[in-house]
Amino acid sequence: MDWEQGPSTRAIHAGSQAGDDAVGSLRRSVIGRFDSSRRFAAVMAGEEEGYLYGRLGNPTVLETASAIAELEGAGACELTASGMAAIHATLVALLPNGGHLVQAIQAYGNAASLIRDTIAPRFGVRVTVVDITDLAAVEAACGGGVNVVYCETIANPGGVVADLAALAAIAHGAGGRLVVDSTLATPLLCRPLAHGADVVVHSATKFLNGHHDVTAGAVCADRATIDSVHRIIVDTGGIADPDSAWLLRRGMRTLSLRVDRQCATALTLARWLVGRPEIVAVPYTGLPEHRQHGLAARLLDGRFGAVLPVEVRGGRAGGEALMDATRLIERVTSIGGVSSGISHPASTSHRQLSEDDLLLAGIPPGLVRIAVGCEDADDLIADLAQALAQLG
Ligand SMILES: Cc1ncc(COP(=O)(O)O)c(C=O)c1O
């Protein structure tokens, strides 16, 4: 095509191979077949392109991976069995034994526990945990040199955004690389590589798939970096399976429609919730009073994501009471799908964090996370209204 396509068009068409007569087809086979021993050996040696074995690559997996690479504006993408497989392979590929990792305190609970319980003790990596919104603290932490600065574009569930350009400058100045989990932003709201990040990871289980029926992940970066991530994925068996890759690609075709609607509804709900007597705070960057509203507006292209943090009066008991009172919004742990969900991070997804770290990560005891789906906004408001009325 001789014009630059828009994001919705690319979400539908990206990754299709020109001349491929079976675009979007599911190819499950885990073996490649060769017409000669010479070609078998050449593919094995990496001298010729071809498919050898499912754990190394598969046509459907590669087609979905190249679509995600195109959406992120990356040289290459590795599709993985889960978001955690993507984060694990990235950190293992980028961190030398005895290296230094600066991690956002706001990082997703399992990423934090992977770093704390495996990466640090098993690989001898020194870890410094910082408030990622405090650039002076990040700069000080990187002072003696760093290999990786790790953060999320929009933190789950606290909602703070990371100033990616500033963080990339700090990481690069200290000799390191910026790795960004952009699950909550999706490539439609933000393309971190364009802001100077070196690697983008996704839990494709969330918005990219969008239907709560696939577990998958992705790593996007330049070709050389993805080659080193690929070696870890091959050795640890972390590749996505073809069925998941196919379902993921099908879900991605409606990414733009879903995310547009989810973000608009999240803003509507935030405006409706703020100031209500049962609510302490709605720390959503879409609200102009949020301290990061200006940064978020620039970084996220005018939309603010569809994960809505809401602090309920009454602490942990208040948060749990709201969860128990919703009827349409389901009590589920995941985010980014077409159906809305509610969860209490302090007792579920972020239970690995101590009470102090929860507060530092922007997760007070009464915080619930509403993962906004694609239902009618009026129905979600009606559900929240009846649920809040029960809190007394
Ligand atoms: C921001 C973020 N990153 C990574 C993950 C891990 O993804 P997965 O569950 O696909 O391994 C999650 C899961 O909730 C997440 O919310």
XYZ file of C-alpha atoms and ligand atoms in Angstrom:
408
model
C 0.000 0.000 0.000
C 1.444 3.422 -0.866
C -0.224 5.327 1.987
C 0.115 5.035 5.728
C -2.822 3.104 7.130
C -4.681 4.068 10.285
C -4.506 2.019 13.475
C -7.929 0.392 13.002
C -7.015 -0.748 9.486
C -3.708 -2.107 10.709
C -5.354 -3.942 13.611
C -7.425 -5.760 10.971
C -4.861 -6.315 8.204
C -1.391 -6.250 9.802
C 0.738 -9.353 9.498
C -0.983 -10.768 6.422
C 1.633 -12.121 4.069
C 1.363 -10.796 0.516
C 0.611 -13.667 -1.842
C -0.493 -15.959 0.985
C -3.669 -17.630 -0.225
C -4.659 -18.787 3.234
C -4.521 -15.549 5.212
C -5.742 -15.991 8.765
C -5.923 -19.764 8.511
C -5.047 -21.911 11.491
C -2.074 -24.156 10.884
C -1.591 -26.430 13.853
C 1.162 -28.742 12.708
C 4.231 -28.822 14.924
C 6.458 -30.258 12.216
C 7.891 -28.876 9.016
C 8.321 -31.320 6.114
C 11.317 -31.152 3.754
C 11.704 -32.344 0.182
C 15.405 -33.118 0.610
C 18.000 -33.748 3.276
C 19.926 -30.751 1.926
C 17.030 -28.388 2.607
C 16.339 -29.986 6.010
C 19.959 -29.322 7.009
C 19.916 -25.779 5.576
C 16.796 -24.798 7.541
C 18.217 -26.424 10.662
C 21.419 -24.403 10.241
C 19.440 -21.198 9.770
C 20.737 -20.732 6.211
C 17.261 -20.967 4.667
C 13.814 -19.952 5.932
C 11.441 -22.736 6.894
C 9.441 -24.347 9.679
C 11.092 -27.065 11.682
C 9.259 -27.706 14.898
C 6.439 -26.100 16.907
C 8.514 -24.994 19.899
C 10.731 -23.008 17.506
C 7.981 -21.433 15.416
C 4.766 -22.065 13.527
C 3.178 -20.158 10.589
C 0.087 -19.083 12.543
C 2.177 -17.995 15.537
C 4.522 -16.009 13.290
C 1.651 -14.331 11.439
C 0.129 -13.096 14.699
C 3.550 -12.040 15.980
C 4.232 -9.995 12.866
C 0.832 -8.276 13.228
C 1.707 -7.208 16.774
C 5.171 -6.063 15.646
C 3.521 -3.915 12.984
C 1.078 -2.373 15.473
C 3.917 -1.563 17.880
C 6.187 -0.273 15.098
C 8.780 -2.890 16.125
C 11.357 -4.711 14.013
C 10.180 -8.061 15.362
C 7.929 -9.761 17.887
C 8.070 -13.025 19.820
C 4.670 -14.482 20.693
C 4.713 -16.280 24.033
C 2.541 -18.637 26.038
C 1.554 -15.881 28.486
C 2.393 -12.355 29.520
C 4.561 -13.735 32.315
C 6.504 -15.902 29.820
C 7.161 -12.706 27.831
C 8.376 -10.803 30.906
C 10.511 -13.722 32.100
C 12.221 -14.297 28.740
C 12.854 -10.565 28.293
C 14.471 -10.111 31.689
C 16.567 -13.267 31.386
C 17.711 -12.205 27.911
C 18.642 -8.654 28.924
C 20.067 -9.059 32.422
C 23.613 -10.359 32.837
C 24.493 -12.339 35.925
C 25.205 -9.763 38.632
C 23.401 -7.021 36.675
C 21.242 -4.192 37.985
C 17.485 -3.829 37.471
C 15.510 -0.741 38.442
C 11.872 -1.754 38.840
C 8.760 0.360 39.220
C 7.074 -0.260 42.578
C 3.829 -0.049 40.589
C 4.695 -3.181 38.544
C 2.113 -5.973 38.249
C 2.230 -8.325 41.276
C 3.521 -11.418 39.462
C 6.190 -9.401 37.645
C 7.313 -8.080 41.035
C 7.388 -11.568 42.555
C 9.243 -12.995 39.529
C 11.897 -10.320 39.987
C 12.044 -10.613 43.779
C 11.891 -14.411 44.126
C 13.633 -15.670 40.974
C 15.510 -13.054 38.956
C 17.245 -11.439 41.947
C 18.291 -14.507 43.966
C 18.873 -17.006 41.131
C 20.628 -14.681 38.687
C 22.401 -12.548 41.270
C 20.670 -9.435 39.935
C 20.619 -6.353 42.158
C 17.138 -4.861 42.191
C 16.219 -1.307 43.127
C 12.491 -0.643 43.465
C 11.372 2.945 42.840
C 8.261 5.055 42.456
C 8.297 5.342 38.664
C 6.547 8.729 38.757
C 9.503 10.152 40.744
C 12.063 10.773 37.995
C 14.677 12.060 40.455
C 14.427 8.757 42.358
C 14.784 6.771 39.115
C 17.824 8.830 38.129
C 19.410 8.330 41.547
C 18.721 4.577 41.393
C 20.409 4.347 37.982
C 23.375 6.406 39.176
C 25.902 3.597 39.433
C 24.813 2.045 36.126
C 21.807 -0.059 35.159
C 20.977 -2.846 32.712
C 17.194 -2.588 32.678
C 14.607 -0.074 33.844
C 11.248 -1.868 34.049
C 7.828 -0.208 34.195
C 4.273 -0.213 32.805
C 2.887 2.464 30.483
C -0.286 2.520 32.606
C 0.188 0.755 35.925
C -2.211 -1.994 36.881
C -4.257 -1.290 38.967
C -3.192 2.095 40.404
C -3.400 3.749 36.990
C -0.316 5.995 37.114
C 1.436 6.524 33.792
C 5.180 6.363 33.155
C 6.934 9.270 31.435
C 8.504 6.971 28.851
C 10.663 9.548 27.044
C 12.195 10.770 30.303
C 12.691 7.220 31.580
C 14.321 6.132 28.308
C 16.738 9.065 28.531
C 17.662 8.119 32.118
C 18.060 4.415 31.285
C 20.156 5.104 28.192
C 22.285 7.660 30.021
C 23.126 4.982 32.593
C 23.955 2.389 29.918
C 20.719 0.422 30.247
C 17.513 -0.292 28.380
C 13.906 0.608 29.061
C 11.497 -2.335 29.128
C 7.822 -1.367 29.181
C 4.807 -3.548 29.905
C 2.176 -1.843 27.760
C -0.678 -4.266 28.390
C -3.101 -1.610 29.665
C -2.275 0.909 26.942
C -2.384 -1.449 23.941
C -0.544 -0.313 20.778
C -3.551 1.886 19.985
C -3.105 4.254 22.922
C 0.693 4.255 23.004
C 3.617 2.834 21.067
C 6.427 2.900 23.646
C 9.231 2.306 21.111
C 8.354 5.638 19.491
C 8.923 7.281 22.892
C 12.401 5.781 23.211
C 11.658 2.460 24.955
C 13.757 -0.508 23.840
C 11.405 -3.408 24.509
C 7.615 -3.635 24.847
C 5.940 -6.594 26.504
C 2.241 -7.434 26.548
C -0.077 -9.759 28.301
C -2.016 -10.495 25.099
C -4.471 -12.309 27.372
C -6.008 -8.889 28.002
C -7.016 -6.211 25.462
C -5.190 -7.650 22.435
C -7.310 -10.789 22.568
C -10.247 -9.128 24.276
C -12.550 -12.080 24.894
C -11.218 -13.779 28.034
C -10.502 -16.977 26.103
C -6.760 -16.910 25.341
C -3.613 -16.870 27.461
C -0.712 -15.369 25.501
C 2.012 -12.758 25.600
C 4.261 -10.793 23.283
C 7.697 -9.170 23.268
C 8.386 -6.453 20.670
C 11.810 -4.955 19.945
C 14.503 -4.761 17.261
C 15.433 -8.002 15.486
C 18.664 -8.622 17.449
C 16.911 -8.276 20.807
C 14.067 -10.539 19.716
C 16.622 -13.116 18.549
C 18.050 -13.262 22.065
C 14.550 -13.442 23.600
C 13.707 -16.210 21.104
C 16.647 -18.310 22.301
C 15.303 -18.178 25.871
C 11.786 -19.013 24.657
C 13.082 -22.000 22.676
C 15.072 -23.297 25.644
C 12.276 -22.808 28.177
C 9.394 -23.869 25.917
C 7.595 -20.549 26.289
C 6.161 -20.114 22.769
C 2.432 -19.510 22.169
C 0.479 -22.442 20.766
C -1.096 -22.066 17.291
C -4.721 -22.203 18.480
C -4.125 -19.384 20.942
C -2.269 -17.397 18.274
C -5.167 -17.796 15.858
C -7.808 -16.797 18.425
C -5.626 -13.861 19.448
C -5.328 -12.631 15.847
C -9.083 -12.921 15.402
C -9.674 -10.931 18.575
C -7.215 -8.253 17.455
C -9.315 -7.445 14.410
C -11.799 -5.661 16.701
C -9.156 -4.148 18.999
C -9.812 -0.615 17.847
C -13.620 -0.842 18.202
C -13.372 -2.399 21.620
C -10.697 -0.103 23.037
C -12.413 3.056 21.772
C -15.630 2.048 23.480
C -13.993 0.750 26.657
C -11.995 3.963 27.143
C -15.030 6.169 26.515
C -17.128 4.157 28.981
C -14.338 4.198 31.599
C -14.287 7.997 31.433
C -18.087 8.137 31.736
C -18.012 5.872 34.803
C -15.136 7.848 36.358
C -17.099 11.094 35.992
C -20.190 9.456 37.467
C -18.326 7.945 40.444
C -16.228 10.931 41.459
C -17.652 12.875 44.413
C -20.200 10.229 45.405
C -20.458 9.801 49.193
C -19.395 6.115 49.137
C -16.226 6.901 47.178
C -12.951 8.274 48.573
C -11.164 8.804 45.250
C -11.148 7.867 41.591
C -7.445 8.027 40.650
C -8.085 7.794 36.885
C -5.781 9.911 34.728
C -8.704 10.798 32.444
C -10.055 13.132 35.127
C -8.548 16.638 34.838
C -7.848 16.786 38.580
C -5.453 13.803 38.402
C -1.872 14.992 38.911
C -0.779 13.148 35.747
C -3.684 14.199 33.519
C -1.520 16.325 31.199
C 1.207 13.699 30.811
C -1.371 10.942 30.254
C -3.206 13.007 27.627
C 0.026 13.413 25.652
C 1.307 9.864 26.153
C -1.966 8.064 25.465
C -3.230 10.027 22.529
C -6.211 11.533 24.363
C -7.646 8.293 25.746
C -6.884 7.036 29.234
C -7.409 3.297 29.249
C -10.209 1.071 30.462
C -8.968 -0.001 33.865
C -10.656 2.162 36.451
C -9.225 2.367 39.979
C -11.870 3.310 42.568
C -11.199 3.771 46.274
C -14.257 2.883 48.321
C -14.986 4.210 51.830
C -14.481 1.682 54.631
C -11.097 0.301 53.581
C -10.776 -3.373 52.728
C -14.292 -4.181 54.006
C -15.759 -1.381 51.884
C -13.960 -2.581 48.755
C -15.048 -6.161 49.315
C -18.643 -5.059 49.998
C -18.802 -3.222 46.670
C -17.428 -6.270 44.887
C -20.034 -8.492 46.486
C -22.859 -6.121 45.545
C -22.411 -5.833 41.756
C -24.748 -7.933 39.637
C -23.717 -7.250 36.023
C -20.032 -6.525 36.645
C -18.459 -9.893 37.338
C -15.977 -10.780 40.080
C -13.042 -11.815 37.890
C -9.295 -11.368 38.003
C -8.582 -10.424 34.389
C -8.971 -7.185 32.466
C -9.346 -6.056 28.875
C -12.183 -8.316 27.741
C -15.595 -7.455 26.335
C -17.308 -8.156 29.683
C -16.657 -5.889 32.672
C -15.049 -7.195 35.826
C -14.331 -6.027 39.337
C -11.579 -7.144 41.676
C -9.883 -6.189 44.908
C -6.150 -6.136 44.037
C -4.878 -6.097 47.645
C -6.407 -9.525 48.278
C -6.038 -11.001 44.767
C -3.678 -9.949 41.944
C -1.319 -7.968 44.206
C -1.473 -10.118 47.348
C 2.300 -10.749 46.962
C 2.980 -7.162 48.083
C 3.345 -6.179 51.739
C 0.861 -3.613 53.179
C 3.556 -0.914 52.917
C 4.437 -1.782 49.326
C 0.736 -1.825 48.413
C 0.402 1.757 49.604
C 3.602 2.786 47.804
C 2.257 1.129 44.641
C -0.897 3.264 44.890
C -3.132 0.442 46.154
C -4.895 1.513 49.358
C -6.932 -1.207 51.162
C -10.265 0.080 49.821
C -9.173 0.161 46.173
C -11.202 -1.869 43.708
C -10.330 -2.196 40.054
C -13.111 -2.007 37.514
C -12.038 -3.525 34.211
C -14.439 -1.787 31.863
C -15.863 -3.911 29.064
C -18.072 -3.194 26.083
C -21.519 -3.231 27.718
C -23.768 -0.159 27.514
C -22.468 2.510 29.862
C -25.968 3.064 31.274
C -26.167 -0.567 32.375
C -22.805 -0.379 34.114
C -23.889 2.808 35.868
C -27.170 1.173 36.917
C -25.233 -1.760 38.355
C -22.821 0.479 40.256
C -25.722 2.620 41.525
C -27.554 -0.385 42.991
C -24.285 -1.783 44.397
C -23.279 1.502 46.054
C -26.794 1.872 47.487
C -26.237 -1.407 49.361
C -23.107 -0.102 51.100
C -25.206 2.006 53.458
C 0.020 -5.535 33.406
C 0.144 -7.027 33.345
N 1.272 -7.564 32.859
C 1.442 -8.903 32.774
C 0.465 -9.771 33.207
C 0.687 -11.243 33.101
O 0.004 -11.727 31.992
P -0.469 -13.271 31.813
O -1.527 -13.515 32.843
O -0.939 -13.325 30.402
O 0.738 -14.111 32.072
C -0.743 -9.261 33.699
C -1.798 -10.172 34.154
O -2.748 -9.772 34.806
C -0.901 -7.847 33.774
O -2.027 -7.293 34.257
